XYZ file of N, CA and C in Angstrom:
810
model
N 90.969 19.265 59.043
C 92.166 18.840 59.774
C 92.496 19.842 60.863
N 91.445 19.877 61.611
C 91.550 21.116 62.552
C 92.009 21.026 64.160
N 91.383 19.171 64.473
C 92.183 18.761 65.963
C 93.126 17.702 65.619
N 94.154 17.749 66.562
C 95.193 16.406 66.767
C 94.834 15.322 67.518
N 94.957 13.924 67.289
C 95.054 12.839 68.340
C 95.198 13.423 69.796
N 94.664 12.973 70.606
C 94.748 12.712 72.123
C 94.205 11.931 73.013
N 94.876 11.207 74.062
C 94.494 10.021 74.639
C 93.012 10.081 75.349
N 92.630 9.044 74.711
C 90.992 9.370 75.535
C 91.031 8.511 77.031
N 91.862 7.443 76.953
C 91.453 6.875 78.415
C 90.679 7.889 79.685
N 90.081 8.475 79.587
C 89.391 8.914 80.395
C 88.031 8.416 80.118
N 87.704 8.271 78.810
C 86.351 8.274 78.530
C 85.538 7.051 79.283
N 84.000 7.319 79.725
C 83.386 6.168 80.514
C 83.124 5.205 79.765
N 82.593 3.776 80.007
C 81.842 2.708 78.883
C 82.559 2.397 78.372
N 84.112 2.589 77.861
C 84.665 2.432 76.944
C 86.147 1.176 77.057
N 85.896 -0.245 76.042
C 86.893 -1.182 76.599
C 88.199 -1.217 75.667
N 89.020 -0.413 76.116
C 90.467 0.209 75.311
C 91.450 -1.331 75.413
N 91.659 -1.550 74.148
C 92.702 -2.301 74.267
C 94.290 -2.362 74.236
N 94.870 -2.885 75.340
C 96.399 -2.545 75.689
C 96.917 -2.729 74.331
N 97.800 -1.928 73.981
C 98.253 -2.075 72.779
C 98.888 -3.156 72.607
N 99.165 -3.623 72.764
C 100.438 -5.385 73.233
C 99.322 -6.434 72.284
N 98.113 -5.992 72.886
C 96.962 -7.183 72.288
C 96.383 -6.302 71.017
N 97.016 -5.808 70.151
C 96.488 -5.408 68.505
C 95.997 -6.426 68.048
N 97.030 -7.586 68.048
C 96.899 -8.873 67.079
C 95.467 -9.263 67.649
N 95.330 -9.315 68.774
C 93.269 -9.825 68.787
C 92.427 -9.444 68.333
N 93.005 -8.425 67.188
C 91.737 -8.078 66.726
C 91.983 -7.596 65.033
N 93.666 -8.108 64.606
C 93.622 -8.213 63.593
C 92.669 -8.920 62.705
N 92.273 -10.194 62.715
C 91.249 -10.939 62.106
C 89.921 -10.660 61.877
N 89.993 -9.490 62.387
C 88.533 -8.836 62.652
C 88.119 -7.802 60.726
N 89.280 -7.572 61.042
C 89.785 -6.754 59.771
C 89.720 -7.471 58.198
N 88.936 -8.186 58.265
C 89.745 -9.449 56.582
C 89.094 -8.448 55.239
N 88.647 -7.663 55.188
C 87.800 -7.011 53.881
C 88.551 -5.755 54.047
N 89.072 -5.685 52.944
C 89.730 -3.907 52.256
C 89.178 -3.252 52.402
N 89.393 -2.281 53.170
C 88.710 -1.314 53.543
C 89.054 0.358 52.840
N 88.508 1.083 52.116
C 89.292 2.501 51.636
C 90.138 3.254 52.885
N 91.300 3.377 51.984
C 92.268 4.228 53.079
C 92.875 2.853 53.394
N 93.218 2.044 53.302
C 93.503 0.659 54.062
C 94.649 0.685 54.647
N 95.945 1.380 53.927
C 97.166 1.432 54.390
C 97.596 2.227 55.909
N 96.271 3.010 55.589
C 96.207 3.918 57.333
C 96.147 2.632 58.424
N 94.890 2.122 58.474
C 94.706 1.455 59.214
C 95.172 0.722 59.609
N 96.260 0.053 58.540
C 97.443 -1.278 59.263
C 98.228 -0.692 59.153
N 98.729 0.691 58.773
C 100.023 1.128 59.474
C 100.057 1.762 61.106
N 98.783 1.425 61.473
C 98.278 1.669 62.807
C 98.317 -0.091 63.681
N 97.925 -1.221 62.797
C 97.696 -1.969 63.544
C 99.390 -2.799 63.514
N 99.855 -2.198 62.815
C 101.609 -3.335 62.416
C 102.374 -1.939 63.461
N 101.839 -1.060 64.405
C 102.795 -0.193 64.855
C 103.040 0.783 64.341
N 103.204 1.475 63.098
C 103.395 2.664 63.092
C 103.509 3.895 63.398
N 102.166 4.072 63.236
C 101.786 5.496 63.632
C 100.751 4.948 65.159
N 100.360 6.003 65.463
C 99.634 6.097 67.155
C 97.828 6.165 66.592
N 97.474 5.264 67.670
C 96.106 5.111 67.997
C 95.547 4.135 69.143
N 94.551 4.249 68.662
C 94.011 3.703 70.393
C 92.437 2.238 69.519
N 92.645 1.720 69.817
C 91.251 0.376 69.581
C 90.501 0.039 70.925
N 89.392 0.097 71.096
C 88.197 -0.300 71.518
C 87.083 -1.349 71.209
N 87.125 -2.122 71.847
C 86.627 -3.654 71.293
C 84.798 -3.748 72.600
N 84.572 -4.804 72.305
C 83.304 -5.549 73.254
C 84.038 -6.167 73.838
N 84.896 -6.938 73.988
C 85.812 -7.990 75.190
C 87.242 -7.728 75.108
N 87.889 -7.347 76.558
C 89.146 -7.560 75.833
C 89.878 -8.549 76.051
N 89.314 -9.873 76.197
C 90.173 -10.993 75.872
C 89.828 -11.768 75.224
N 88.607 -11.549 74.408
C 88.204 -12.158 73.112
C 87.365 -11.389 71.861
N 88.206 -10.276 72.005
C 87.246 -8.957 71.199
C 86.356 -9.581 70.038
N 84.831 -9.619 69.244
C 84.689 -10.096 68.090
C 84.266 -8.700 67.279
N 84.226 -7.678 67.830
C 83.946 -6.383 67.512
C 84.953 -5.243 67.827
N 85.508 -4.074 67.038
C 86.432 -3.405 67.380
C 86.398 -2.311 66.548
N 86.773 -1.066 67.377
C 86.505 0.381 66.655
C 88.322 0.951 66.687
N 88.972 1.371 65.536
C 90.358 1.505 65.957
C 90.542 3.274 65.359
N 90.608 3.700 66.292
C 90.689 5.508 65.712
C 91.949 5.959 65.802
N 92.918 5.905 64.511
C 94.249 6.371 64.483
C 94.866 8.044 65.088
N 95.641 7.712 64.775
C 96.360 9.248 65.088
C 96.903 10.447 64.409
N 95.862 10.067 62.984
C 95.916 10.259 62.152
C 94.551 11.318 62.206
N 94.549 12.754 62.820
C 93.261 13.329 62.409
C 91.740 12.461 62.761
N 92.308 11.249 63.504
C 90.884 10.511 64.293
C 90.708 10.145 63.059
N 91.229 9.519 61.568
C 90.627 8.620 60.688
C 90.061 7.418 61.733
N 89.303 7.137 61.517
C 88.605 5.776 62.256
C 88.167 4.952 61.531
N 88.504 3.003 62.152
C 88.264 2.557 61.128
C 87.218 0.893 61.891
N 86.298 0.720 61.288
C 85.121 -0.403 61.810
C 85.328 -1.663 61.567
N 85.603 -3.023 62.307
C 85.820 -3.858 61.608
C 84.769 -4.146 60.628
N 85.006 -5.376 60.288
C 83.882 -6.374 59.567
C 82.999 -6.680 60.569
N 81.768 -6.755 59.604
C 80.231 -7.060 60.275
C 80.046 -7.142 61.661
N 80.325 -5.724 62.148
C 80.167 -5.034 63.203
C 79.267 -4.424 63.788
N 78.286 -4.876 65.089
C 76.993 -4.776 65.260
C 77.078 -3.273 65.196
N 75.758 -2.601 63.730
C 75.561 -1.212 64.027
C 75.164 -0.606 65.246
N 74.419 -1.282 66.531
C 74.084 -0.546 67.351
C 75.669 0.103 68.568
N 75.976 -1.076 68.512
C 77.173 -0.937 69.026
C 78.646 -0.123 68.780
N 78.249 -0.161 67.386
C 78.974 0.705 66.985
C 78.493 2.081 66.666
N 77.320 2.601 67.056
C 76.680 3.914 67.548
C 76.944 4.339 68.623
N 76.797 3.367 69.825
C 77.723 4.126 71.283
C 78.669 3.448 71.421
N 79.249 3.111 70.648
C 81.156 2.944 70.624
C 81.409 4.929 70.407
N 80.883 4.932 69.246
C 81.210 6.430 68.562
C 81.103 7.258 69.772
N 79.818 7.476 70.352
C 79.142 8.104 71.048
C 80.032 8.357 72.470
N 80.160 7.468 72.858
C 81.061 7.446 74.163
C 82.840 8.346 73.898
N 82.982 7.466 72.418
C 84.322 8.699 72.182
C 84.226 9.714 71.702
N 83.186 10.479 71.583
C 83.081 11.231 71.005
C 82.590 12.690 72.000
N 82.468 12.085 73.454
C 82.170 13.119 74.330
C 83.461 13.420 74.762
N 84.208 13.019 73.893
C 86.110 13.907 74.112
C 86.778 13.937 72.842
N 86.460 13.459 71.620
C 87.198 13.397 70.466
C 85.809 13.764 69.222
N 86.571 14.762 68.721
C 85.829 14.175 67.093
C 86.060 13.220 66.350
N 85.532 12.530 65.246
C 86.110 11.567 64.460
C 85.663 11.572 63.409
N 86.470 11.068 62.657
C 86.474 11.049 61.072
C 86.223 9.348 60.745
N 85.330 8.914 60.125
C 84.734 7.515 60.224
C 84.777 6.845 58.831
N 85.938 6.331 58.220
C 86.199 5.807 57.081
C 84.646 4.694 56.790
N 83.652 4.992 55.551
C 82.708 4.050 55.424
C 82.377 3.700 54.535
N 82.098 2.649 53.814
C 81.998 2.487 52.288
C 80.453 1.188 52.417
N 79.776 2.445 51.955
C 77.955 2.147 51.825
C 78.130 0.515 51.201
N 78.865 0.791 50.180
C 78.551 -0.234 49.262
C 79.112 -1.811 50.007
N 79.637 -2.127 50.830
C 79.831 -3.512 51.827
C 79.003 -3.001 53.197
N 78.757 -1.788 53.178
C 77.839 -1.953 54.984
C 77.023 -0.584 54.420
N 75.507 -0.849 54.125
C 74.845 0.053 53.715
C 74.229 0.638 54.584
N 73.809 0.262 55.809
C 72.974 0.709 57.151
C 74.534 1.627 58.142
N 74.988 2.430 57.747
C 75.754 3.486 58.559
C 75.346 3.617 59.929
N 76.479 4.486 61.033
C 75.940 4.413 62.249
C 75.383 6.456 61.732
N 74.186 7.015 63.000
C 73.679 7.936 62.138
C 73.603 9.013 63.561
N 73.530 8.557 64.397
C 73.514 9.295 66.098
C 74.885 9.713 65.914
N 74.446 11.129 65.661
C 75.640 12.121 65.871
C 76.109 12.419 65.138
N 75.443 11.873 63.481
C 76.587 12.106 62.711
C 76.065 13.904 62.075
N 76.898 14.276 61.875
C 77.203 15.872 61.594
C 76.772 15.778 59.819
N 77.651 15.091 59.356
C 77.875 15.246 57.482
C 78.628 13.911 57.327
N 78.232 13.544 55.940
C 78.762 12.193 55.305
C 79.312 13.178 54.028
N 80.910 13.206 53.889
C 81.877 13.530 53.442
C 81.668 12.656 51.929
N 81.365 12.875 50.977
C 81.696 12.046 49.949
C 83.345 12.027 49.256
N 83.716 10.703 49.004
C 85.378 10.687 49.066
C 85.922 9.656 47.925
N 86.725 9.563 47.370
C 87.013 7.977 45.988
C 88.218 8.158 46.876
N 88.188 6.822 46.173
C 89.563 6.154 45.816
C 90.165 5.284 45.239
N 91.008 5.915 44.568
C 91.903 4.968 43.285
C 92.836 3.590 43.525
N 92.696 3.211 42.947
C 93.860 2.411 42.899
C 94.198 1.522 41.548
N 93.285 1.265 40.765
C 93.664 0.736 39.401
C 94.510 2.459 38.401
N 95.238 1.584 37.761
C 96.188 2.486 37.241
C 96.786 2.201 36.037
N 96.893 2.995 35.166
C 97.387 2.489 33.857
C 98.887 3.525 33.315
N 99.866 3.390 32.680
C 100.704 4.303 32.906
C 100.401 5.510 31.539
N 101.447 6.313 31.586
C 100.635 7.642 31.221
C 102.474 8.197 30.755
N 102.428 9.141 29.536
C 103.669 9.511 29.129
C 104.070 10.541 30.100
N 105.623 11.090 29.957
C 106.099 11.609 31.054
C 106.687 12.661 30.311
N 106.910 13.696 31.237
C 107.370 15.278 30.416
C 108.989 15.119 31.736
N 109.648 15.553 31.283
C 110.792 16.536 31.790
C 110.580 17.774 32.387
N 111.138 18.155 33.900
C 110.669 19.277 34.238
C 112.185 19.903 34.526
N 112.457 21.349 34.310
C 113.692 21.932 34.579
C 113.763 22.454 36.480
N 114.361 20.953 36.947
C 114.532 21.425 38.250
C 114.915 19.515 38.699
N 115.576 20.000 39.931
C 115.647 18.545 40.095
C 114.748 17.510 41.085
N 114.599 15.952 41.056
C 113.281 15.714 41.706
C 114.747 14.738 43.010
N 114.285 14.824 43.859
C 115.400 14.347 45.062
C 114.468 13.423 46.091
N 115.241 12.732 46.665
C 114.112 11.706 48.010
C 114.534 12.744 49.052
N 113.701 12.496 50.027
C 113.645 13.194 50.744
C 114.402 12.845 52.215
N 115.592 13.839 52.642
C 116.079 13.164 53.284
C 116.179 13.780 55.115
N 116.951 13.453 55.856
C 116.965 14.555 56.672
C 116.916 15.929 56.804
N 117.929 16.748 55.643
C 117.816 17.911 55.714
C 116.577 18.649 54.982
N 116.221 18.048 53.994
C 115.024 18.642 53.363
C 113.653 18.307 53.834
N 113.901 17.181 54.724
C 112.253 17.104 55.796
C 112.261 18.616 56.181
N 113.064 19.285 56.898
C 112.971 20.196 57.598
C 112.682 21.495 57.070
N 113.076 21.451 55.246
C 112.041 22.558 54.359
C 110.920 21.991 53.963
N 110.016 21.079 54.463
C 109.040 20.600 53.559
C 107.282 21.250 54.274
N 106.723 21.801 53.174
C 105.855 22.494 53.702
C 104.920 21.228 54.957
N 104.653 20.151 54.123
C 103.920 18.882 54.796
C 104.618 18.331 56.237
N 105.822 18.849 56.723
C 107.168 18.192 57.419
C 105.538 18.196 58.825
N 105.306 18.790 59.387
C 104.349 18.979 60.668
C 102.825 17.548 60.490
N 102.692 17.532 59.028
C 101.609 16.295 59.255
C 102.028 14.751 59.089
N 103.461 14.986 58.167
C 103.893 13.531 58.677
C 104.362 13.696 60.243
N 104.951 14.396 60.666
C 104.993 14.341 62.114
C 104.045 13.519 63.253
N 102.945 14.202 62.782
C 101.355 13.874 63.439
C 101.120 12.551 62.931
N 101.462 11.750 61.846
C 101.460 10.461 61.758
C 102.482 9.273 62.288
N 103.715 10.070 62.416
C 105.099 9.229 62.653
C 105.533 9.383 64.052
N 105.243 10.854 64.474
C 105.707 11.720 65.712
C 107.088 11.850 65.709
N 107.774 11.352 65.054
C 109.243 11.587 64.660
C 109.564 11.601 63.034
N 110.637 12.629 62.985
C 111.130 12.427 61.884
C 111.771 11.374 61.446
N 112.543 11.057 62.325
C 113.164 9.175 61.947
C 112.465 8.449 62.434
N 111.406 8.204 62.297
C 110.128 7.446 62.256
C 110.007 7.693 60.997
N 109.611 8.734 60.432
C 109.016 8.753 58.711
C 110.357 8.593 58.171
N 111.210 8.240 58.283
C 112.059 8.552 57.390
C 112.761 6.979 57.154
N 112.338 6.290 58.201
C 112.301 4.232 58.024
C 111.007 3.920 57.695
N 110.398 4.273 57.686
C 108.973 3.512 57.651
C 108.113 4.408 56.754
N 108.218 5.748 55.959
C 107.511 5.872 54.683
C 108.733 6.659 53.765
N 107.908 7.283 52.601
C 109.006 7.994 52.280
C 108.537 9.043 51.438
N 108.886 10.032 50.255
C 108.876 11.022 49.780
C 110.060 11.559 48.752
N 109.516 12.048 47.879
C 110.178 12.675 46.577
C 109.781 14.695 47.119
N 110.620 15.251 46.621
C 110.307 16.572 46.340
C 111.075 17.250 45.093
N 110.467 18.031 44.463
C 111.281 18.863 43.566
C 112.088 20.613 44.244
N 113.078 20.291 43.878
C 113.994 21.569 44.286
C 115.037 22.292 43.271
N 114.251 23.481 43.763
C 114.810 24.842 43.035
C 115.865 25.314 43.754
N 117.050 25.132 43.418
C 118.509 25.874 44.076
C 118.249 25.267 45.528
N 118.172 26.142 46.818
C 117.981 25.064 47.673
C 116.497 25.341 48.679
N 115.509 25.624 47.450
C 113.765 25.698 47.939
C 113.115 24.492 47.265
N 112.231 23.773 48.057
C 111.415 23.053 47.979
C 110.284 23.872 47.116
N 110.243 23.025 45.711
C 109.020 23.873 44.975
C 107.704 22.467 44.975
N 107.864 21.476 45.522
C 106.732 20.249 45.093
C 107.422 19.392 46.339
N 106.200 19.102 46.938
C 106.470 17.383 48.119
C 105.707 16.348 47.797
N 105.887 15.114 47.186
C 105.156 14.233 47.515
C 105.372 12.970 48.124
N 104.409 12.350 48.912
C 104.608 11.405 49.787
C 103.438 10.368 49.273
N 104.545 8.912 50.031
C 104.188 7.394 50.521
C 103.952 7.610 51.701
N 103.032 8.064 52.123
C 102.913 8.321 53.567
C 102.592 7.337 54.429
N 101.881 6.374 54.203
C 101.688 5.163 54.737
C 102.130 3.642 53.741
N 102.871 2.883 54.085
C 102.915 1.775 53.910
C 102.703 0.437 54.362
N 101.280 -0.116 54.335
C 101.086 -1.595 54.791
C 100.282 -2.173 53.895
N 100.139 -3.230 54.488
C 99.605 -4.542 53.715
C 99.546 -4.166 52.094
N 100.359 -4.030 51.622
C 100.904 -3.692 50.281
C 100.665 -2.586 49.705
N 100.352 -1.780 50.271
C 99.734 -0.354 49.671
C 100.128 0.683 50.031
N 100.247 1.504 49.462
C 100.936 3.123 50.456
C 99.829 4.033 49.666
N 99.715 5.103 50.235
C 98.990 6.400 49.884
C 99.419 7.409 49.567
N 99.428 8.013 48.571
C 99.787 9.313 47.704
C 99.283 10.789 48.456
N 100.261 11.804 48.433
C 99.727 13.023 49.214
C 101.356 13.761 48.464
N 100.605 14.885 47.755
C 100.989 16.117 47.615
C 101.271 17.010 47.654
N 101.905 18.498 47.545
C 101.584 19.568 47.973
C 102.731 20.517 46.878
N 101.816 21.533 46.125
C 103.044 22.177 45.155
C 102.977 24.012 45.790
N 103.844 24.587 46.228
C 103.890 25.988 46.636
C 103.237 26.585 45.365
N 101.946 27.832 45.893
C 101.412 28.413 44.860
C 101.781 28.949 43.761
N 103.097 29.329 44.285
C 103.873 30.141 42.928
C 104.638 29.172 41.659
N 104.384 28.115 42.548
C 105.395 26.905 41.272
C 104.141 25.987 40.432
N 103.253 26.524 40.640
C 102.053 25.366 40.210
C 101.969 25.828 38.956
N 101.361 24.549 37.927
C 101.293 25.161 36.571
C 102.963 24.450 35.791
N 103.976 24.294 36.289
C 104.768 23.480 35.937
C 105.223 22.757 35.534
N 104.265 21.551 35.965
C 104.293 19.633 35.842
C 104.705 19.334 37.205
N 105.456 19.743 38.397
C 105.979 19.451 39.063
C 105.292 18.166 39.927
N 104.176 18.310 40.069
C 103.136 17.676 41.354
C 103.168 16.220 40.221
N 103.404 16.453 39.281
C 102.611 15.049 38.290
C 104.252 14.238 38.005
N 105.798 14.936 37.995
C 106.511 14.515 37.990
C 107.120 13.636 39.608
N 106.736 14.474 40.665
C 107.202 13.889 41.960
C 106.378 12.855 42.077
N 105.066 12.705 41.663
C 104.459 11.794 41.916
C 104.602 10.456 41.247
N 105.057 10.748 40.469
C 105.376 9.651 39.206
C 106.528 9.221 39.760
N 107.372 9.723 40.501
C 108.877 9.179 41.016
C 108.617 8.487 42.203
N 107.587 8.740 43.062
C 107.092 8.135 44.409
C 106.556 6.920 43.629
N 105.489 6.846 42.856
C 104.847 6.038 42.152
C 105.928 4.436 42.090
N 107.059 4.765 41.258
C 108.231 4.091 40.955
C 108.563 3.626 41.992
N 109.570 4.365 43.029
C 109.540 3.926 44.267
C 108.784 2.932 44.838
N 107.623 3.346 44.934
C 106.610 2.361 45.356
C 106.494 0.653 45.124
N 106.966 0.892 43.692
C 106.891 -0.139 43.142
C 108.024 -0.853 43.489
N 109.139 -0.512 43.341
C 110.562 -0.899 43.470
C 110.128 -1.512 44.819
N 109.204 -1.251 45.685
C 109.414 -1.538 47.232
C 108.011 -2.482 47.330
N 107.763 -3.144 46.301
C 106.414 -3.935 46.351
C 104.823 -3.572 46.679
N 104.965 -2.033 46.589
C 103.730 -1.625 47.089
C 102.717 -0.936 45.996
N 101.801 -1.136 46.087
C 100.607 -0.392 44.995
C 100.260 0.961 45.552
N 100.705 2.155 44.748
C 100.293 3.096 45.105
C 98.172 3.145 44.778
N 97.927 4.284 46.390
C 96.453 4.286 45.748
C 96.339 6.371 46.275
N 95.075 6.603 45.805
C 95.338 7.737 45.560
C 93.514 8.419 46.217
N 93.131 8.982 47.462
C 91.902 9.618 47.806
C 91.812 10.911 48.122
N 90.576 11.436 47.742
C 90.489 13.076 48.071
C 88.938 12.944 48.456
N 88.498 13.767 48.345
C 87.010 14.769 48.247
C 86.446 14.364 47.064
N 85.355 13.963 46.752
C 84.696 14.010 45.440
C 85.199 15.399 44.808
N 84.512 16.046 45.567
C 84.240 17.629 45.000
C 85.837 18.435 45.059
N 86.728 17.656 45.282
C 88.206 18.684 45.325
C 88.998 17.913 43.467
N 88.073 19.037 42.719
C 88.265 18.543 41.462
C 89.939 18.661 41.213
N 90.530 19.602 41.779
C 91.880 19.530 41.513
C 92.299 18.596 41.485
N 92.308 17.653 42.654
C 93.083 16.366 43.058
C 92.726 15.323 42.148
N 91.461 15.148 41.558
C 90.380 14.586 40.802
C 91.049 14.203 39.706
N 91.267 15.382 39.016
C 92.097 15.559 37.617
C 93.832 15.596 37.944
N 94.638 15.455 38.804
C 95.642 15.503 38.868
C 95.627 13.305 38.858
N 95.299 12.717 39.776
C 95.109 11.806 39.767
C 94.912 10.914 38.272
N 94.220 11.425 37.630
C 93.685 10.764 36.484
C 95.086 11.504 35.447
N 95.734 12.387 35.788
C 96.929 12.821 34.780
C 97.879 11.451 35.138
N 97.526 11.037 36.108
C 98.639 10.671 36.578
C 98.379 8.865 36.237
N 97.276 8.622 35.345
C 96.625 7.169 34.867
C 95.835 6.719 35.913
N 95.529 7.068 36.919
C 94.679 6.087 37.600
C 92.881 6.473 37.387
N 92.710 5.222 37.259
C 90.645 5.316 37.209
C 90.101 4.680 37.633
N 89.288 4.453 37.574
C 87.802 3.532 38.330
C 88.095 3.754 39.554
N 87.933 4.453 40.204
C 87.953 4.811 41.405
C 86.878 4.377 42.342
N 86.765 3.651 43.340
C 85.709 3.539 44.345
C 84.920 4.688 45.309
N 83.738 5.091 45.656
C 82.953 6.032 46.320
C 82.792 5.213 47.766
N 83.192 6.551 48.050
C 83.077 6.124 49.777
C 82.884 7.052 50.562
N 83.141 7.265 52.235
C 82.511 8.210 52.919
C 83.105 8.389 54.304
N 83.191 9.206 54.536
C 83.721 10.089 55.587
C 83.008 10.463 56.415
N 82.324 9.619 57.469
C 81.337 10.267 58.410
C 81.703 11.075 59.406
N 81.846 11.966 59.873
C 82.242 13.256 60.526
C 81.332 13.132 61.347
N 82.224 12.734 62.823
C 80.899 12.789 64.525
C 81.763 13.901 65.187
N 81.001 15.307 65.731
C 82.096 16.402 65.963
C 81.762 15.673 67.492
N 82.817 16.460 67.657
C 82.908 16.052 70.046
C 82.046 16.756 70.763
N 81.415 15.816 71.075
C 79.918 16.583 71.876
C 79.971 17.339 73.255
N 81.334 17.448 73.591
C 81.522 17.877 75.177
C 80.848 19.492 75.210
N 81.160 20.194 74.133
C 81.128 21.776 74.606
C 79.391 21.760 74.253
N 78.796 21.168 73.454
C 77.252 21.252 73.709
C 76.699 20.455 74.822
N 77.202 19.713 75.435
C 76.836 19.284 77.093
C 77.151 19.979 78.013
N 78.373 20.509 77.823
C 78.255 21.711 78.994
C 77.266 23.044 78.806
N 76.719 23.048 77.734
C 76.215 24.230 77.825
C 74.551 23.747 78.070
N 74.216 22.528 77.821
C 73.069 21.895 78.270
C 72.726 22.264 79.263
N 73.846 21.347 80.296
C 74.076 22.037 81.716
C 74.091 23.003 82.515
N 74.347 23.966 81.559
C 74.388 25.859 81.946
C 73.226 25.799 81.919
């Protein structure tokens, strides 16, 4: 999570669609995709991104890279070649992070790609007994956005605080008046929101992360949405916090990582 969103309209080859025309290329989208709630909280308005199609007044192909850390997301049965210098072209100004799941599109795009990120994600869930923690668990409101260690990456998704504060939401636990645990609904669409954490080192070991989450969880529900829950294969923490928390069978998926090719072309050039 090392660059932020920024507007590529500069880039050559590339057919950007006015944001006004999203809906042309909603339909493009019909298969669940991991991470899903990112992606239509990008295409219903939310958060900021930019889509790139083959036509733009009858797109049947479309690449939509949020503003979200360049998550990027492919429609359905989307010509692989095309979607190799789709990448390619944005990628001589952006890195990207390429949401992909082998198992519905097994032939990946492979020009340029750096590393395939192995990644799950949950969403079946079963419930799980609950402990009491000595501290209190609170939603998160104006004043405590502004102690929240995470307050800077919902930013980068919402760009405003009252933006996140209508359109997702968050539990934290608080000690007198310190934030010891944040967790967030960080995205909410097409019925789903996404789980994200964060417990200060010194408070971990608690329950705290497994109680806020369990209160977002609720929330969630109260508001018609299925919480789902992704990390890293290999970030066993999250792994086992997840599964404290009842959810299993998790789906394998992938994170193709295309870094921005500009600073090795200029040096071509040198």
């Amino acid at each position: 999570y090392a660059v932020q969103y920024s507007n590529l309209q500069g880039a050559a080859m590339l057919l950007k669609l006015p944001e006004e025309n999203k809906h042309l290329v909603k339909g493009l989208f019909k298969k669940r995709q991991p991470n899903n709630s990112v992606l239509w909280s990008y295409l219903y308005g939310d958060i900021p991104g930019i889509t790139y199609v083959d036509n733009l007044s009858a797109p049947s192909m479309a690449v939509c890279v949020t503003g979200f850390f360049n998550w990027t997301f492919v429609c359905d049965n989307a010509d692989i070649s095309w979607v190799e210098e789709t990448i390619q072209e944005i990628c001589k100004t952006e890195y990207l992070q390429v949401v992909w799941n082998p198992l519905e599109v097994p032939q990946k795009p492979v020009k340029g790609l750096e590393i395939a990120i192995p990644r799950i994600e949950f969403i079946e869930r079963h419930e799980v007994p609950r402990k009491e923690i000595q501290a209190d668990i609170r939603l998160i409101d104006s004043g405590l956005f502004e102690k929240c260690e995470w307050k800077d990456i919902q930013l980068l998704a919402y760009t405003t605080k009252e933006n996140f504060l209508s359109k997702a939401f968050g539990f934290c636990v608080v000690e007198g008046k310190e934030v010891s645990c944040e967790c967030y609904a960080t995205f909410a669409a097409d019925t789903y929101t996404e789980l994200g954490v964060i417990t200060a080192e010194s408070k971990r070991r608690k329950g705290f992360a497994s109680a806020a989450c369990l209160r977002v969880i609720d929330e969630a529900r109260k508001r018609g949405l299925t919480p789902t829950w992704s990390c890293d294969q290999d970030n066993s923490e999250s792994v086992n916090l997840a599964q404290k928390l009842g959810f299993h069978s998790p789906l394998e998926y992938e994170f193709l990582y295309f870094p921005q090719m500009r600073h090795e072309e200029e040096k071509s050039a040198d």
